[in-house]
Amino acid sequence: MSRASTRRRGPASLPVVVALLVVLAGAGGYAALTGGGAGGAPADRSSSVASSDPSTLASPAGARAADGLLDAAGARAALAQLPVKGRAPATGYDRVARFGEAWLDVDGNGCDTRDDILARDLASVTRRTDCKVLTGTLDDPYTGRSIAFTRGVQTSALVQIDHVVALLDAWQTGAQGLTQEARVRLANDPLELLAVDGATNQAKGAGDAATWLPPNRGFRCEYAARQVAVKAKYGLWVTPAEGTALKGILAAC
């Protein structure tokens, strides 16, 4: 409300204005009021990550932005269209041979994918060059903790880049039928990648939604939606157990 309109209405209208703002915020209107979400300024990263409510799918924070993200309704619709099949054998899987070296400059911007994702997902980033991220702070979506990142032999691994759909899982659910170019593109797609706590990423391994979920329950809706988005984008399928797990998560979002 402008200052001019406030003067016309008079001081007595202030409680009404405050009440209206409170109602809007409580009904999810905060993002609209502040310009948050995909069309405006980045949402508050700490509030969306640290929420303990597993039924909430906040608009992805600006730090995790990527083309192809789905909201809860879109993810439920996309999941319903994914084929459901058994897991294919892992025969022939090789990370480098099948998905390319880590990390390439697939988008041709002069920076490798790891630095691109670190620059996207960390706050207060410092760099050595236009590309090389030296330091930053991660609001870790998997644990809800804040992690200080410093590049170095003993410290870089504290923050790792996770493939939301593990590459072995992708290989066993349809990626064997993709071209080499498409697999390399998948492995470096910002939609598929998140900067996360290193130890938690190691604990995930090649797990799918039926065997592993982020400890931070407040992030599970976004995590499930992101997995569905990746599988839909690259024509992959879900196993029966995986499909059931994803459906259960998204039903509460």
Short mmCIF file of C-alpha atoms in Angstrom, two decimals:
data_model
loop_
_atom_site.label_atom_id
_atom_site.label_comp_id
_atom_site.label_asym_id
_atom_site.label_seq_id
_atom_site.Cartn_x
_atom_site.Cartn_y
_atom_site.Cartn_z
CA MET A 1 0.00 0.00 0.00
CA SER A 2 1.43 3.43 -0.96
CA ARG A 3 1.96 6.20 1.54
CA ALA A 4 -0.60 8.30 -0.30
CA SER A 5 -3.33 5.72 0.04
CA THR A 6 -2.43 5.29 3.74
CA ARG A 7 -3.00 8.98 4.33
CA ARG A 8 -6.38 8.91 2.55
CA ARG A 9 -7.63 5.98 4.65
CA GLY A 10 -6.36 7.43 7.90
CA PRO A 11 -4.66 5.83 10.92
CA ALA A 12 -7.73 3.74 11.78
CA SER A 13 -7.13 1.52 8.72
CA LEU A 14 -3.65 0.37 9.86
CA PRO A 15 -4.88 -2.63 11.94
CA VAL A 16 -6.87 -3.81 8.91
CA VAL A 17 -3.80 -3.60 6.68
CA VAL A 18 -1.66 -5.51 9.18
CA ALA A 19 -4.32 -8.17 9.56
CA LEU A 20 -4.55 -8.57 5.79
CA LEU A 21 -0.80 -9.04 5.47
CA VAL A 22 -0.80 -11.63 8.26
CA VAL A 23 -3.60 -13.58 6.57
CA LEU A 24 -1.79 -13.49 3.23
CA ALA A 25 1.45 -14.71 4.78
CA GLY A 26 -0.29 -17.50 6.64
CA ALA A 27 -2.01 -18.61 3.45
CA GLY A 28 1.22 -18.80 1.49
CA GLY A 29 1.01 -15.24 0.21
CA TYR A 30 4.45 -14.25 1.45
CA ALA A 31 6.20 -15.26 -1.78
CA ALA A 32 3.77 -13.15 -3.80
CA LEU A 33 4.23 -10.18 -1.51
CA THR A 34 8.03 -10.36 -1.63
CA GLY A 35 8.48 -11.48 -5.22
CA GLY A 36 9.76 -14.92 -4.15
CA GLY A 37 9.57 -18.02 -6.34
CA ALA A 38 10.64 -18.65 -9.92
CA GLY A 39 9.57 -15.26 -11.23
CA GLY A 40 11.11 -13.02 -8.58
CA ALA A 41 13.83 -12.73 -6.02
CA PRO A 42 15.16 -15.96 -4.49
CA ALA A 43 13.11 -17.35 -1.66
CA ASP A 44 14.53 -17.42 1.86
CA ARG A 45 16.86 -20.40 1.62
CA SER A 46 17.18 -21.12 5.31
CA SER A 47 13.41 -21.21 5.95
CA SER A 48 12.66 -23.51 3.02
CA VAL A 49 15.48 -25.90 3.84
CA ALA A 50 15.14 -26.08 7.58
CA SER A 51 11.38 -26.68 7.72
CA SER A 52 10.47 -29.85 9.61
CA ASP A 53 7.11 -30.24 7.87
CA PRO A 54 7.38 -33.03 5.28
CA SER A 55 4.10 -32.00 3.65
CA THR A 56 5.41 -28.64 2.47
CA LEU A 57 6.87 -28.15 -1.01
CA ALA A 58 8.26 -24.65 -1.02
CA SER A 59 9.23 -22.97 -4.27
CA PRO A 60 12.81 -24.08 -4.91
CA ALA A 61 15.23 -21.55 -3.48
CA GLY A 62 17.03 -19.42 -6.01
CA ALA A 63 20.27 -21.17 -5.11
CA ARG A 64 18.86 -24.47 -6.39
CA ALA A 65 17.22 -23.08 -9.51
CA ALA A 66 17.23 -25.12 -12.73
CA ASP A 67 15.17 -25.46 -15.87
CA GLY A 68 12.54 -28.18 -15.60
CA LEU A 69 11.76 -27.99 -11.87
CA LEU A 70 8.27 -29.23 -10.99
CA ASP A 71 5.94 -28.19 -8.21
CA ALA A 72 4.07 -30.84 -6.22
CA ALA A 73 1.11 -31.05 -8.58
CA GLY A 74 3.36 -31.20 -11.62
CA ALA A 75 5.50 -33.90 -10.03
CA ARG A 76 2.45 -36.02 -9.18
CA ALA A 77 1.22 -35.72 -12.75
CA ALA A 78 4.63 -36.54 -14.22
CA LEU A 79 5.09 -39.51 -11.91
CA ALA A 80 1.77 -40.96 -13.06
CA GLN A 81 3.14 -40.96 -16.61
CA LEU A 82 6.48 -42.62 -15.85
CA PRO A 83 6.79 -46.28 -16.88
CA VAL A 84 7.06 -48.75 -14.00
CA LYS A 85 9.53 -51.58 -14.61
CA GLY A 86 11.99 -53.77 -12.79
CA ARG A 87 15.57 -52.66 -12.39
CA ALA A 88 17.85 -53.56 -15.29
CA PRO A 89 21.20 -55.25 -14.60
CA ALA A 90 24.13 -53.00 -13.80
CA THR A 91 26.16 -54.73 -16.50
CA GLY A 92 28.34 -52.30 -18.41
CA TYR A 93 28.02 -49.45 -15.93
CA ASP A 94 31.06 -47.20 -15.72
CA ARG A 95 30.78 -43.63 -14.51
CA VAL A 96 33.40 -42.14 -16.82
CA ALA A 97 32.80 -44.36 -19.84
CA ARG A 98 29.00 -43.99 -19.75
CA PHE A 99 28.43 -40.51 -18.29
CA GLY A 100 31.68 -38.65 -18.91
CA GLU A 101 34.39 -37.40 -16.60
CA ALA A 102 33.60 -35.34 -13.53
CA TRP A 103 33.40 -32.47 -14.17
CA LEU A 104 33.02 -31.24 -17.75
CA ASP A 105 32.06 -27.86 -19.14
CA VAL A 106 28.95 -29.06 -20.94
CA ASP A 107 27.27 -25.66 -21.19
CA GLY A 108 30.39 -24.06 -22.69
CA ASN A 109 30.56 -21.19 -20.23
CA GLY A 110 34.24 -21.81 -19.49
CA CYS A 111 33.62 -23.26 -16.01
CA ASP A 112 33.33 -26.92 -15.08
CA THR A 113 30.03 -28.22 -13.73
CA ARG A 114 31.20 -28.53 -10.12
CA ASP A 115 32.15 -24.86 -9.94
CA ASP A 116 28.89 -23.91 -11.66
CA ILE A 117 26.86 -25.73 -8.99
CA LEU A 118 28.97 -24.45 -6.10
CA ALA A 119 28.51 -20.90 -7.39
CA ARG A 120 24.76 -21.47 -7.71
CA ASP A 121 24.13 -23.18 -4.36
CA LEU A 122 26.55 -21.43 -1.98
CA ALA A 123 26.14 -17.99 -0.46
CA SER A 124 28.91 -15.42 0.07
CA VAL A 125 31.05 -17.02 -2.64
CA THR A 126 34.63 -15.94 -3.24
CA ARG A 127 36.57 -17.01 -6.32
CA ARG A 128 40.15 -17.31 -7.47
CA THR A 129 39.16 -16.69 -11.11
CA ASP A 130 35.83 -16.17 -12.87
CA CYS A 131 35.17 -19.88 -12.29
CA LYS A 132 37.11 -21.34 -9.36
CA VAL A 133 35.05 -21.16 -6.17
CA LEU A 134 37.32 -20.76 -3.15
CA THR A 135 34.91 -20.28 -0.24
CA GLY A 136 31.22 -19.99 0.51
CA THR A 137 28.46 -21.10 2.84
CA LEU A 138 26.02 -23.91 2.07
CA ASP A 139 22.55 -24.11 3.55
CA ASP A 140 22.58 -27.89 3.14
CA PRO A 141 19.21 -29.16 1.88
CA TYR A 142 19.88 -32.75 3.02
CA THR A 143 20.60 -32.00 6.68
CA GLY A 144 19.36 -28.46 7.21
CA ARG A 145 22.78 -27.45 8.58
CA SER A 146 24.96 -24.54 7.53
CA ILE A 147 28.33 -25.71 6.18
CA ALA A 148 31.35 -23.49 5.59
CA PHE A 149 33.10 -24.45 2.35
CA THR A 150 36.81 -23.87 1.75
CA ARG A 151 38.52 -25.31 -1.27
CA GLY A 152 41.44 -27.52 -0.31
CA VAL A 153 42.76 -31.06 -0.28
CA GLN A 154 41.41 -31.72 3.21
CA THR A 155 38.24 -29.59 3.01
CA SER A 156 36.69 -29.66 -0.48
CA ALA A 157 34.97 -32.99 0.14
CA LEU A 158 32.90 -31.52 2.98
CA VAL A 159 30.61 -30.21 0.25
CA GLN A 160 29.92 -32.58 -2.62
CA ILE A 161 27.77 -32.38 -5.74
CA ASP A 162 25.06 -35.02 -5.61
CA HIS A 163 23.31 -36.54 -8.61
CA VAL A 164 19.73 -36.45 -7.33
CA VAL A 165 19.00 -39.51 -9.44
CA ALA A 166 22.13 -41.55 -8.79
CA LEU A 167 23.89 -42.35 -12.04
CA LEU A 168 23.84 -46.09 -11.35
CA ASP A 169 20.11 -45.87 -10.70
CA ALA A 170 19.71 -43.92 -13.95
CA TRP A 171 21.74 -46.59 -15.78
CA GLN A 172 19.46 -49.31 -14.43
CA THR A 173 16.24 -47.47 -15.20
CA GLY A 174 16.66 -46.53 -18.83
CA ALA A 175 19.88 -44.57 -19.34
CA GLN A 176 21.44 -47.58 -21.05
CA GLY A 177 19.19 -46.76 -23.99
CA LEU A 178 20.27 -43.11 -24.20
CA THR A 179 22.98 -41.82 -26.47
CA GLN A 180 26.37 -41.04 -24.95
CA GLU A 181 25.70 -37.35 -25.52
CA ALA A 182 22.39 -37.54 -23.65
CA ARG A 183 23.99 -39.39 -20.71
CA VAL A 184 26.75 -36.77 -20.42
CA ARG A 185 24.11 -34.06 -20.54
CA LEU A 186 22.15 -35.82 -17.77
CA ALA A 187 25.22 -36.13 -15.56
CA ASN A 188 25.87 -32.38 -15.84
CA ASP A 189 22.30 -31.08 -15.83
CA PRO A 190 21.68 -28.47 -13.08
CA LEU A 191 18.26 -30.07 -12.57
CA GLU A 192 20.03 -33.28 -11.55
CA LEU A 193 22.66 -31.68 -9.31
CA LEU A 194 22.73 -30.28 -5.78
CA ALA A 195 25.57 -29.12 -3.55
CA VAL A 196 25.14 -31.08 -0.32
CA ASP A 197 26.86 -32.30 2.83
CA GLY A 198 29.61 -34.69 1.74
CA ALA A 199 29.07 -37.36 4.41
CA THR A 200 25.34 -37.47 3.73
CA ASN A 201 25.98 -37.80 0.01
CA GLN A 202 28.30 -40.74 0.69
CA ALA A 203 25.64 -42.37 2.85
CA LYS A 204 23.12 -42.08 0.00
CA GLY A 205 25.34 -43.94 -2.44
CA ALA A 206 23.26 -45.13 -5.39
CA GLY A 207 20.03 -45.29 -3.40
CA ASP A 208 16.67 -44.41 -4.92
CA ALA A 209 13.66 -43.01 -3.08
CA ALA A 210 12.69 -46.47 -1.85
CA THR A 211 16.02 -46.97 -0.05
CA TRP A 212 17.23 -43.46 0.85
CA LEU A 213 15.72 -40.06 1.58
CA PRO A 214 17.30 -36.85 2.92
CA PRO A 215 17.42 -36.79 6.74
CA ASN A 216 15.91 -33.28 6.53
CA ARG A 217 12.22 -34.18 6.25
CA GLY A 218 11.38 -30.63 5.24
CA PHE A 219 13.28 -31.13 1.96
CA ARG A 220 11.74 -34.46 0.95
CA CYS A 221 8.93 -33.01 -1.14
CA GLU A 222 11.34 -30.96 -3.21
CA TYR A 223 13.74 -33.90 -3.43
CA ALA A 224 11.05 -36.28 -4.70
CA ALA A 225 9.77 -33.72 -7.18
CA ARG A 226 13.28 -33.19 -8.48
CA GLN A 227 13.84 -36.93 -8.95
CA VAL A 228 10.59 -37.21 -10.91
CA ALA A 229 11.54 -34.19 -13.03
CA VAL A 230 14.88 -35.75 -13.97
CA LYS A 231 13.37 -39.14 -14.81
CA ALA A 232 10.65 -37.53 -16.90
CA LYS A 233 13.10 -35.27 -18.75
CA TYR A 234 15.37 -38.14 -19.76
CA GLY A 235 12.75 -40.81 -20.38
CA LEU A 236 13.74 -43.03 -17.46
CA TRP A 237 11.42 -45.34 -15.54
CA VAL A 238 10.79 -46.07 -11.86
CA THR A 239 10.85 -49.44 -10.16
CA PRO A 240 7.65 -50.50 -8.36
CA ALA A 241 9.14 -49.80 -4.92
CA GLU A 242 10.60 -46.49 -6.04
CA GLY A 243 7.32 -45.40 -7.63
CA THR A 244 5.39 -46.26 -4.47
CA ALA A 245 7.84 -44.29 -2.31
CA LEU A 246 7.70 -41.23 -4.56
CA LYS A 247 3.92 -41.36 -4.73
CA GLY A 248 3.67 -41.53 -0.94
CA ILE A 249 5.95 -38.53 -0.47
CA LEU A 250 4.28 -36.38 -3.10
CA ALA A 251 0.77 -37.25 -1.90
CA ALA A 252 1.49 -35.30 1.30
CA CYS A 253 3.00 -32.29 -0.47
#
